[in-house]
PDB file of C-alpha atoms and ligand atoms in Angstrom:
ATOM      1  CA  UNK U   1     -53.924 -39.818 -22.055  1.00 47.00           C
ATOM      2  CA  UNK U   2     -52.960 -37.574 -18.926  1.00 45.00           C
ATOM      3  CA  UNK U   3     -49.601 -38.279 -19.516  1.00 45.00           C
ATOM      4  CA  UNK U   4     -49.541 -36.915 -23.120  1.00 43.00           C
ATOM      5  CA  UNK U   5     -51.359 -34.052 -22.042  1.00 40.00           C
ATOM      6  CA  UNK U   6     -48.761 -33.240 -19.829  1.00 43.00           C
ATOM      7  CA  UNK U   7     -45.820 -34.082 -21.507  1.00 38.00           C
ATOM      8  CA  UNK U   8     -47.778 -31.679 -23.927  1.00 42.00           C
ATOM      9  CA  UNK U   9     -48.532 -28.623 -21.737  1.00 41.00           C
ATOM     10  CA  UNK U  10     -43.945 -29.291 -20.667  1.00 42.00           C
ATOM     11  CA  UNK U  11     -42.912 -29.182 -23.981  1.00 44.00           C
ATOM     12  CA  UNK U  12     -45.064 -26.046 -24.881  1.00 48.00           C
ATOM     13  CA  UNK U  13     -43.566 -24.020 -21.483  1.00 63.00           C
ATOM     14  CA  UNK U  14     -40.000 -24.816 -22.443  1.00 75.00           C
ATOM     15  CA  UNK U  15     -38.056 -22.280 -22.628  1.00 91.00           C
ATOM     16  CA  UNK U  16     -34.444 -23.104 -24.163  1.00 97.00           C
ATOM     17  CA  UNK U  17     -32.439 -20.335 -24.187  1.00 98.00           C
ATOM     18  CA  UNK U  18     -28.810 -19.378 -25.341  1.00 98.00           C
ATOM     19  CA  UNK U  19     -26.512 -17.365 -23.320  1.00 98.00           C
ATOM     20  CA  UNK U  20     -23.868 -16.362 -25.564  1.00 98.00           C
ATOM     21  CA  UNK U  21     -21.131 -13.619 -25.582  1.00 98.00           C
ATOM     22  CA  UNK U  22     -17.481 -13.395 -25.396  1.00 98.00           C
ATOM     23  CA  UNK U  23     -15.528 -15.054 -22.513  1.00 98.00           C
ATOM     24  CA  UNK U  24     -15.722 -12.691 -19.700  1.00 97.00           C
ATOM     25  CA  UNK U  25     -19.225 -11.172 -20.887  1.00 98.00           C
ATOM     26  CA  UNK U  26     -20.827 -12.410 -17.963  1.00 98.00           C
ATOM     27  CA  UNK U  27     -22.794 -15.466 -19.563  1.00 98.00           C
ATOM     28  CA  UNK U  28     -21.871 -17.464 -16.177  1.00 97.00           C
ATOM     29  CA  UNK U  29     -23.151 -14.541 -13.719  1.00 97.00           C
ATOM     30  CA  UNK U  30     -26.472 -13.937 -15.396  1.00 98.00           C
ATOM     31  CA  UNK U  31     -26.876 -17.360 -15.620  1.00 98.00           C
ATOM     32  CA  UNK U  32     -27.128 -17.791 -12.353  1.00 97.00           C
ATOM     33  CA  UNK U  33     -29.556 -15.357 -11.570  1.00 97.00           C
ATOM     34  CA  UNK U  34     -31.431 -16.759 -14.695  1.00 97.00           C
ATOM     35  CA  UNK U  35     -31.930 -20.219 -13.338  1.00 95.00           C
ATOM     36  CA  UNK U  36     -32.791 -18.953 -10.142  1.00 94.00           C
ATOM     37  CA  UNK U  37     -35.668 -16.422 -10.900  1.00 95.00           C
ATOM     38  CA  UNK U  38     -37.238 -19.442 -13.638  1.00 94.00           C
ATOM     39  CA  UNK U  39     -36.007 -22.589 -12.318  1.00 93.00           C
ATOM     40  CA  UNK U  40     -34.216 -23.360 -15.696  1.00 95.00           C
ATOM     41  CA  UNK U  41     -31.823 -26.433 -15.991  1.00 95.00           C
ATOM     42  CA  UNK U  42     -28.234 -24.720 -16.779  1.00 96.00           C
ATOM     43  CA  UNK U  43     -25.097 -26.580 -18.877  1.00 97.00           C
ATOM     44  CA  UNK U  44     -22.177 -24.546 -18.775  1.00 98.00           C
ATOM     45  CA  UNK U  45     -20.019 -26.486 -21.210  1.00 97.00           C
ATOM     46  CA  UNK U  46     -16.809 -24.650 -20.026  1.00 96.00           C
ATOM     47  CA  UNK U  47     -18.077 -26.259 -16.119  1.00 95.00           C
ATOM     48  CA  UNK U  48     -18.248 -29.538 -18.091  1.00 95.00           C
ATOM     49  CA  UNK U  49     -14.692 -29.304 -19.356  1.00 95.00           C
ATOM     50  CA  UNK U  50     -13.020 -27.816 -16.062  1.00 94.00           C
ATOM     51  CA  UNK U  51     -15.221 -30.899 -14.387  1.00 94.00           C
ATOM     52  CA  UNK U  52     -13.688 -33.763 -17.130  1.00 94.00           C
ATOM     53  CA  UNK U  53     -10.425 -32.375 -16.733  1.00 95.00           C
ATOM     54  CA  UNK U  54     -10.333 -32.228 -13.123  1.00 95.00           C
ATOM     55  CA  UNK U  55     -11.271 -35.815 -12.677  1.00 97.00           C
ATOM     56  CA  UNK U  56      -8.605 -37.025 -15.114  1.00 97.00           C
ATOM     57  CA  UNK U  57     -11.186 -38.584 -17.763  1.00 95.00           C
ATOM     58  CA  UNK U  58      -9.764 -39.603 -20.818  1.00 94.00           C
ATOM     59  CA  UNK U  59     -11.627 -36.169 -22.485  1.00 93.00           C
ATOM     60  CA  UNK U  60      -9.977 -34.086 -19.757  1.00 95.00           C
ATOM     61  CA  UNK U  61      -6.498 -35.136 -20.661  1.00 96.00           C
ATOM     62  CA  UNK U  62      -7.059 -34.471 -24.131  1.00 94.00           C
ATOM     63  CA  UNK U  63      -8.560 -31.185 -23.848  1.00 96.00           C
ATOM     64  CA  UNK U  64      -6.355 -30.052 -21.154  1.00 96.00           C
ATOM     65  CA  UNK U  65      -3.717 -28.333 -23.265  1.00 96.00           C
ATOM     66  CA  UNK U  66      -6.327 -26.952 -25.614  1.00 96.00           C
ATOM     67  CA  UNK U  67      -7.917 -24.896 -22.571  1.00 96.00           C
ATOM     68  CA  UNK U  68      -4.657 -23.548 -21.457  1.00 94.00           C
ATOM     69  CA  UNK U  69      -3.923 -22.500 -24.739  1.00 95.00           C
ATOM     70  CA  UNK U  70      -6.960 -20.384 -25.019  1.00 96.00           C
ATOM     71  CA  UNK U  71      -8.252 -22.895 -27.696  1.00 97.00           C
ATOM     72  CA  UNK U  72     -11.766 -24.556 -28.314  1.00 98.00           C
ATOM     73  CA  UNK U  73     -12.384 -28.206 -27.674  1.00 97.00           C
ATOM     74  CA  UNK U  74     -12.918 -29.833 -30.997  1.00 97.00           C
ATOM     75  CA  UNK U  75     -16.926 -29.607 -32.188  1.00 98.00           C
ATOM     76  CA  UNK U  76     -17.440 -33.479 -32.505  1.00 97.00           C
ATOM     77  CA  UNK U  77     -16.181 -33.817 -28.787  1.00 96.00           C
ATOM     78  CA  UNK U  78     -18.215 -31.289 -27.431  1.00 97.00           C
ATOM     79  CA  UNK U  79     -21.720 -32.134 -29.300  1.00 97.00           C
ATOM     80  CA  UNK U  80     -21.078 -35.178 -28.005  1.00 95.00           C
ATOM     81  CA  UNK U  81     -20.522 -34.446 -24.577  1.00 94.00           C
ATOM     82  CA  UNK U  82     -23.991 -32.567 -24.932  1.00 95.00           C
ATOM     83  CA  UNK U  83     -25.685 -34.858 -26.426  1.00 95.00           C
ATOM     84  CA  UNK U  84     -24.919 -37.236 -23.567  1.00 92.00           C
ATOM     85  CA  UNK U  85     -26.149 -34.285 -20.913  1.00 92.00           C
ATOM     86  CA  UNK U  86     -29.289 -33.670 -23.010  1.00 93.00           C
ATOM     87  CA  UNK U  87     -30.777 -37.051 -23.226  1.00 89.00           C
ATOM     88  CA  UNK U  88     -30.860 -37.547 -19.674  1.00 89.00           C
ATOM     89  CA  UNK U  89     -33.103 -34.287 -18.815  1.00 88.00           C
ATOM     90  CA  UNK U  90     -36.625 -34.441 -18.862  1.00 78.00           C
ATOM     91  CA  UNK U  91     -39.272 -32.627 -16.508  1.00 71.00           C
ATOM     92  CA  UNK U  92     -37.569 -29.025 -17.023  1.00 78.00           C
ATOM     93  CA  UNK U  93     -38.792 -26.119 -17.433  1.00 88.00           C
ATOM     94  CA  UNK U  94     -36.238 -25.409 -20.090  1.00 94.00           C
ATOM     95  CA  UNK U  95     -32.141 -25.174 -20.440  1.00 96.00           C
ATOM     96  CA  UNK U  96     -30.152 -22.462 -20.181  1.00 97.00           C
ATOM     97  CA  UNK U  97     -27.172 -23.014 -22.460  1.00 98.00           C
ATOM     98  CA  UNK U  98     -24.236 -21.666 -21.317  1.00 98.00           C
ATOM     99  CA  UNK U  99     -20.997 -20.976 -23.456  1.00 98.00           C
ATOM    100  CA  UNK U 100     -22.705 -23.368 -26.043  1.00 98.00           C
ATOM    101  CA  UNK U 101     -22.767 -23.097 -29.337  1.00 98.00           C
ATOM    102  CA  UNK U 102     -19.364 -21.711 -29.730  1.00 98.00           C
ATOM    103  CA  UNK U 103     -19.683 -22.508 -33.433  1.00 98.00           C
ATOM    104  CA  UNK U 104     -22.100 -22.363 -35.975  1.00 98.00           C
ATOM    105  CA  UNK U 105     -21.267 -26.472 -37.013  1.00 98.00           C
ATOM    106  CA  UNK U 106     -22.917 -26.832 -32.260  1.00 98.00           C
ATOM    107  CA  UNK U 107     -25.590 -24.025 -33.714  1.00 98.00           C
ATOM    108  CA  UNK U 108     -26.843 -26.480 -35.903  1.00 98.00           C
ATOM    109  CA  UNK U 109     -26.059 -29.934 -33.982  1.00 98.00           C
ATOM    110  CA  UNK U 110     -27.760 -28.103 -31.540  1.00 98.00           C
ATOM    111  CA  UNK U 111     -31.000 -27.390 -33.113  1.00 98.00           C
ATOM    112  CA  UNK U 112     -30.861 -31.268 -34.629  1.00 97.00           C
ATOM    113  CA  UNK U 113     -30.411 -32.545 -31.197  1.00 95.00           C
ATOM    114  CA  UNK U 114     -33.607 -30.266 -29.771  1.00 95.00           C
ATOM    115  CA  UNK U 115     -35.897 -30.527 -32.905  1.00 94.00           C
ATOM    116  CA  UNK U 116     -35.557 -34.840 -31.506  1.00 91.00           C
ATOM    117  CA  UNK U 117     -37.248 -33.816 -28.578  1.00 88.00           C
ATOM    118  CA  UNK U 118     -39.870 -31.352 -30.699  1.00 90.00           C
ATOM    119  CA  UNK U 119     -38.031 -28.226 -29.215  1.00 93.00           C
ATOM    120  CA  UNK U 120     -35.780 -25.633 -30.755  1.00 96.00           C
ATOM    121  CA  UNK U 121     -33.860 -22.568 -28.942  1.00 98.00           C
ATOM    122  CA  UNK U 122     -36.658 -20.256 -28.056  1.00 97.00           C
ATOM    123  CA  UNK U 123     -34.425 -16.837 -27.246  1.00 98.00           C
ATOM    124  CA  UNK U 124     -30.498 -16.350 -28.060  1.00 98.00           C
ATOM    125  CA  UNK U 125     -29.290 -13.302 -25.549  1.00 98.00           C
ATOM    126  CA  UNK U 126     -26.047 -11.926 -27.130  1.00 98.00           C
ATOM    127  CA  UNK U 127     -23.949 -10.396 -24.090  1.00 98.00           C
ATOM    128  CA  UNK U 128     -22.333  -7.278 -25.785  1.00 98.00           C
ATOM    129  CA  UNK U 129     -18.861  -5.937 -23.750  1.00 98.00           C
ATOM    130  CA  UNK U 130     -15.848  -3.672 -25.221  1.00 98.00           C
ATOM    131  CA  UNK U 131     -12.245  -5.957 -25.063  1.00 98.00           C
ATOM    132  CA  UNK U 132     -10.693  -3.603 -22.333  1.00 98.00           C
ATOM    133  CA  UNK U 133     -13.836  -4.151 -20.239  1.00 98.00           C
ATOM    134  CA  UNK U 134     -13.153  -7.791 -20.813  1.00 98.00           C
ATOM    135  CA  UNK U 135      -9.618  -8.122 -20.244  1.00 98.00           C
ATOM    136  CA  UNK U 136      -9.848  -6.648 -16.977  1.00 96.00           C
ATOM    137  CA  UNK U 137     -12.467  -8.572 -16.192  1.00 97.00           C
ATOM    138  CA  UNK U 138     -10.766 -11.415 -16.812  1.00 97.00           C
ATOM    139  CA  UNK U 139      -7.269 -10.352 -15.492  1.00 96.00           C
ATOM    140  CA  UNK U 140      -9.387  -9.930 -12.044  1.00 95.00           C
ATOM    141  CA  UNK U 141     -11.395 -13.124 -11.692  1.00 95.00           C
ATOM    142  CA  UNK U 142      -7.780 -14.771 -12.693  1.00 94.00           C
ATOM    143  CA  UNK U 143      -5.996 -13.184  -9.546  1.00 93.00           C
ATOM    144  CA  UNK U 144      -8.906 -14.571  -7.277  1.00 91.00           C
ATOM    145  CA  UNK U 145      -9.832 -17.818  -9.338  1.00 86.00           C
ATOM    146  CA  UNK U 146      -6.272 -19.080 -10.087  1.00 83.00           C
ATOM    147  CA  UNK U 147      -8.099 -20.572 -13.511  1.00 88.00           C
ATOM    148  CA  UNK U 148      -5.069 -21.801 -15.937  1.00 90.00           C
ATOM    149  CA  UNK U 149      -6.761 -19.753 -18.991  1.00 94.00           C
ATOM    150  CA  UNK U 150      -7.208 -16.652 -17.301  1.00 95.00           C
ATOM    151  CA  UNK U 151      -3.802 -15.161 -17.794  1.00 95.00           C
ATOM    152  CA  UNK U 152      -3.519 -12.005 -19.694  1.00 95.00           C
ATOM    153  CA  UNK U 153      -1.797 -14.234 -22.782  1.00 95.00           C
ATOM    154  CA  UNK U 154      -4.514 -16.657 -22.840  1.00 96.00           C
ATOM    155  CA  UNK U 155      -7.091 -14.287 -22.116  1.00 97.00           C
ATOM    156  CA  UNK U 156      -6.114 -12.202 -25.517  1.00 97.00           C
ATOM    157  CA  UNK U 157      -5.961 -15.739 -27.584  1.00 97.00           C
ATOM    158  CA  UNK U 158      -9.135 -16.388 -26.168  1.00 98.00           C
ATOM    159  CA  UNK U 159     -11.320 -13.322 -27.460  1.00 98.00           C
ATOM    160  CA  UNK U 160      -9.544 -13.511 -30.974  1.00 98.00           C
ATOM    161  CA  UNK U 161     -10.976 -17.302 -31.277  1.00 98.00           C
ATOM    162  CA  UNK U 162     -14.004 -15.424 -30.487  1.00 98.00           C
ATOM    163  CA  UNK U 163     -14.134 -12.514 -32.832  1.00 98.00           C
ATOM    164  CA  UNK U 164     -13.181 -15.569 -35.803  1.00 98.00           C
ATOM    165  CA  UNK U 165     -15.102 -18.328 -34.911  1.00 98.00           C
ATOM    166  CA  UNK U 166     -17.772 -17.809 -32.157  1.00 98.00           C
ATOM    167  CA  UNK U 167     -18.911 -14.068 -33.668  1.00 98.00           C
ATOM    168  CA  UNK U 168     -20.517 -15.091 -36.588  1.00 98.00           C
ATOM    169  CA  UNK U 169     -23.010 -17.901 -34.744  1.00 98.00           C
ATOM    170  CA  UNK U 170     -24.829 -14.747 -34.187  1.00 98.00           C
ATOM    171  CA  UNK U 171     -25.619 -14.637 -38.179  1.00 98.00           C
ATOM    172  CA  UNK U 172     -27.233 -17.884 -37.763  1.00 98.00           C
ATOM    173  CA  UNK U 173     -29.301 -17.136 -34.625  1.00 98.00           C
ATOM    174  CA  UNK U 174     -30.489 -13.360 -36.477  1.00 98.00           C
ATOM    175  CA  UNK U 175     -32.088 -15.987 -39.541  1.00 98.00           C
ATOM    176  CA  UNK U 176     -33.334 -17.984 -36.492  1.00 98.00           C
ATOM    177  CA  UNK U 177     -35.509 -14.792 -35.596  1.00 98.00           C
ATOM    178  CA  UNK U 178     -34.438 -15.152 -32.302  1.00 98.00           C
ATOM    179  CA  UNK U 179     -31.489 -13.159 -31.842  1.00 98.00           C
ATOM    180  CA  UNK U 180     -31.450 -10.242 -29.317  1.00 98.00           C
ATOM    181  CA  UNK U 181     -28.157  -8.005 -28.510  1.00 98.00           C
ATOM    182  CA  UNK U 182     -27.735  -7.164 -24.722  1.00 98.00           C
ATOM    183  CA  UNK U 183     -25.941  -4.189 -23.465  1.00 98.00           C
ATOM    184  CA  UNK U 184     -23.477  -5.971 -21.379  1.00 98.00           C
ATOM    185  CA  UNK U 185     -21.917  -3.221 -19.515  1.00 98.00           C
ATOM    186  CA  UNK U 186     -23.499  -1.814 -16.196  1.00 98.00           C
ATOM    187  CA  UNK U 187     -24.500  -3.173 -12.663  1.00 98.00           C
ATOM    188  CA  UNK U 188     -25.474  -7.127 -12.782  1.00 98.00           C
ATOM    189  CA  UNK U 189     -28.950  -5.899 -11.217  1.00 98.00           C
ATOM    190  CA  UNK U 190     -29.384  -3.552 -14.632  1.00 98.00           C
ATOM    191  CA  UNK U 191     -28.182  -6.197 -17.237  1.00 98.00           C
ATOM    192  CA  UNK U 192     -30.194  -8.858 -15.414  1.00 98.00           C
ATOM    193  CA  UNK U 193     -33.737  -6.713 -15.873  1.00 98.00           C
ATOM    194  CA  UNK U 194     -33.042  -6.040 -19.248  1.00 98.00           C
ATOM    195  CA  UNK U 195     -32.313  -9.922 -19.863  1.00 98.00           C
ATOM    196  CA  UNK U 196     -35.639 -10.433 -17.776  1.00 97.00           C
ATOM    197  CA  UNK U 197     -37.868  -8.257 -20.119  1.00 97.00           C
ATOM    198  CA  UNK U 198     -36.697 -10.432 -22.964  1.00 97.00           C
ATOM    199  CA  UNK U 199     -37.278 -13.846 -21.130  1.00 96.00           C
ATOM    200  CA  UNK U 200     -41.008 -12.586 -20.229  1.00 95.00           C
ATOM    201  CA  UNK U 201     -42.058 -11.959 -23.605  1.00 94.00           C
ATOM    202  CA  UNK U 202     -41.339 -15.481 -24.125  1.00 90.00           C
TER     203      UNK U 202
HETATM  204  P1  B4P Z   1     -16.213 -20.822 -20.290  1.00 66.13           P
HETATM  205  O1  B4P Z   1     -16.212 -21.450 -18.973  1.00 66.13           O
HETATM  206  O2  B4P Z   1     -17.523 -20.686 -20.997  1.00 66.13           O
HETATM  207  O3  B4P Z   1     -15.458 -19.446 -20.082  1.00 66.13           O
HETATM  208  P2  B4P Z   1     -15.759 -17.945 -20.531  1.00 66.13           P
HETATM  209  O4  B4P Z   1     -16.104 -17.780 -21.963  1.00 66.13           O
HETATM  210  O5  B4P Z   1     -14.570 -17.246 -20.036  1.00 66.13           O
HETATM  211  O6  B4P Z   1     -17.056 -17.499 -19.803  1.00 66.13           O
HETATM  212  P3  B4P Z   1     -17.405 -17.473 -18.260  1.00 66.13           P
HETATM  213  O7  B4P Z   1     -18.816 -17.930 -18.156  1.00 66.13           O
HETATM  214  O8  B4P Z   1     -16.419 -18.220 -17.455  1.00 66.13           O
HETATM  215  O9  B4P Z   1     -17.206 -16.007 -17.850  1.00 66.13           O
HETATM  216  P4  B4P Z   1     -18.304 -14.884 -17.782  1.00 66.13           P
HETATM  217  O10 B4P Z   1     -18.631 -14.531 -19.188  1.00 66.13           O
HETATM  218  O11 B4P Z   1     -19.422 -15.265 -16.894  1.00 66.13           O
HETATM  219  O12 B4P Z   1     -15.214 -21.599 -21.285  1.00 66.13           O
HETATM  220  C1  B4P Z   1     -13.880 -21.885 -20.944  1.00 66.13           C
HETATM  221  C2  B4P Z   1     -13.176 -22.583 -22.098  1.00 66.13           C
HETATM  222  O13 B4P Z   1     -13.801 -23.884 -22.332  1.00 66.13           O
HETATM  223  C3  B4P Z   1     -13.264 -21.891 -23.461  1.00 66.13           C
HETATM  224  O14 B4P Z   1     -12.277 -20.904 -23.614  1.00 66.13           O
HETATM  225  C4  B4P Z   1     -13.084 -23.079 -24.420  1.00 66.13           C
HETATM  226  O15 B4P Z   1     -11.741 -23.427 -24.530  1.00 66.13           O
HETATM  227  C5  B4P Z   1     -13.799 -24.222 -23.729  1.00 66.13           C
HETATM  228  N1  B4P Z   1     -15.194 -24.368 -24.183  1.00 66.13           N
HETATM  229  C6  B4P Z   1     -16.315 -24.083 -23.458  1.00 66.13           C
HETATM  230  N2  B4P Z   1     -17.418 -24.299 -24.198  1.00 66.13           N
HETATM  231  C7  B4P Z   1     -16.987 -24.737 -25.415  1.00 66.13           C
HETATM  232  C8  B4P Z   1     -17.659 -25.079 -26.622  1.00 66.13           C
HETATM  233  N3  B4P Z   1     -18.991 -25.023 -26.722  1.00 66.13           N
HETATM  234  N4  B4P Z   1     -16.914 -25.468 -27.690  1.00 66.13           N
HETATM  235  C9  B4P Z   1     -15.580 -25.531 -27.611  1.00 66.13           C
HETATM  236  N5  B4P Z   1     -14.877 -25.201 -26.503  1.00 66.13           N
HETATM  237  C10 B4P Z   1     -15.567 -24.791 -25.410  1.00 66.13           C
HETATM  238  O16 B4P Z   1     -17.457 -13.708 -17.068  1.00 66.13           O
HETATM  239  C11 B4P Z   1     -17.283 -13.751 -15.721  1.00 66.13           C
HETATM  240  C12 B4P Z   1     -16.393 -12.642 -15.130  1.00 66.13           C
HETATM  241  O17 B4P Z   1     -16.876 -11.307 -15.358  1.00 66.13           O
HETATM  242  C13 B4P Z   1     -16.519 -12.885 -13.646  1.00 66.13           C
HETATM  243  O18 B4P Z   1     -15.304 -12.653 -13.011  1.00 66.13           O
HETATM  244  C14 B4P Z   1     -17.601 -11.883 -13.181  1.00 66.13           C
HETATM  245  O19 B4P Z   1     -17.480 -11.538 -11.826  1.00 66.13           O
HETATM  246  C15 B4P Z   1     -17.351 -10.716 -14.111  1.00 66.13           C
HETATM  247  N6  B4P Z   1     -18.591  -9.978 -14.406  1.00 66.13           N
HETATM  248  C16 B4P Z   1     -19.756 -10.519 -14.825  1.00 66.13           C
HETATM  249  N7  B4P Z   1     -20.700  -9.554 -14.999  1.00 66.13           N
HETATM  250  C17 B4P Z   1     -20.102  -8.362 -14.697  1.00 66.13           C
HETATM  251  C18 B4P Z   1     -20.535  -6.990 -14.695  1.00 66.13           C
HETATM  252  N8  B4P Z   1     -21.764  -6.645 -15.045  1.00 66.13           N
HETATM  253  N9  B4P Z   1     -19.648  -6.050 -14.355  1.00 66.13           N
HETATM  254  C19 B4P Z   1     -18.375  -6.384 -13.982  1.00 66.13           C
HETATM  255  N10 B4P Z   1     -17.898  -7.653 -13.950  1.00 66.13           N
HETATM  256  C20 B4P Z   1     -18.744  -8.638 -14.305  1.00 66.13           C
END
């Protein structure tokens, strides 16, 4: 009985959110200060791939090319890689999803694979940036970072998969009800109280 009550009382203070925004928005940063300030679990799926790919798994070598090419991993791959994450958390306080869904086929395998555990996403923060803002963004982290898909080539393939494929999982998260544009352009401190007045009304 005391455990149902308080597997109750978890799932009702879950809060599962969705970071989303085109590479270079800032979805990584904010996450960070996200999980720290409400001890959410985060999944960056781009950290997942780089991960896969640096230890040589079989996914890794098939996705390598795809990443350097500014590309997205294939849908099934990726949902399943998720799933796989997913069904081994329990006890949090909620997810931060990071750089997932990146289509609206993971939109809805994502909701399938939370409404399993009773859940659903709960807030969907859309990181809004201008593409010059991004690219040099980008170009910068690149010069530190040494990442293979921040090149300025790569970079430019990489925001036109977003404006055709990623963009319009925004649609489905505005029928959701839960959609909510952020202003991603200012100091991290700024964006990261604006983000914070969202998260609290939740
Ligand atoms: P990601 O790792 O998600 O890469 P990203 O979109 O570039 O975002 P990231 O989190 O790294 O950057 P952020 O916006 O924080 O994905 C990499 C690749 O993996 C994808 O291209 C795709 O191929 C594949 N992939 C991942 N998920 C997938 C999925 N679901 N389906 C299919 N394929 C998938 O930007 C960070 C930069 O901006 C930093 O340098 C930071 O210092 C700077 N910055 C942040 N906030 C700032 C601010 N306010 N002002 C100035 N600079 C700021």
């Amino acid at each position: 009985m005391l455990q149902t009550i308080r597997c109750i009382y978890i799932t009702i203070n879950m809060k599962n959110i969705v970071i989303f925004g085109p590479p270079g928005s800032g979805k990584g940063t904010q996450s960070n200060h996200i999980i720290n300030k409400y001890q959410l679990t985060h999944v960056s799926t781009g950290d997942v791939i780089r991960s896969e790919i640096k230890a040589k798994s079989e996914i890794g070598q098939q996705v390598e090319s795809l990443i350097e090419n500014g590309q997205l991993v294939p849908d099934q791959l990726i949902v399943e890689l998720l799933a796989e994450w997913l069904e081994k958390q329990n006890d949090s306080n909620g997810i931060i999803f990071d750089g997932f869904p990146r289509t609206t086929n993971q939109a809805v395998a994502l909701k399938q694979m939370l409404q399993k555990q009773g859940q659903d996403v709960d807030l969907m923060l859309s990181l809004e940036v201008p593409k010059e803002e991004l690219v040099s963004r980008l170009v910068k982290r690149g010069q530190d970072s040494g990442r293979s898909d921040d090149n300025l080539a790569t970079i430019e393939k990489r925001i036109t998969v977003y404006e055709e494929v990623t963009a319009p999982v925004i649609d489905f998260y505005k029928k959701e009800n839960t959609y909510v544009s952020i202003n991603g352009v200012g100091s991290e401190k700024e964006i990261f109280a604006t983000i914070c007045s969202h998260i609290d009304t939740l």
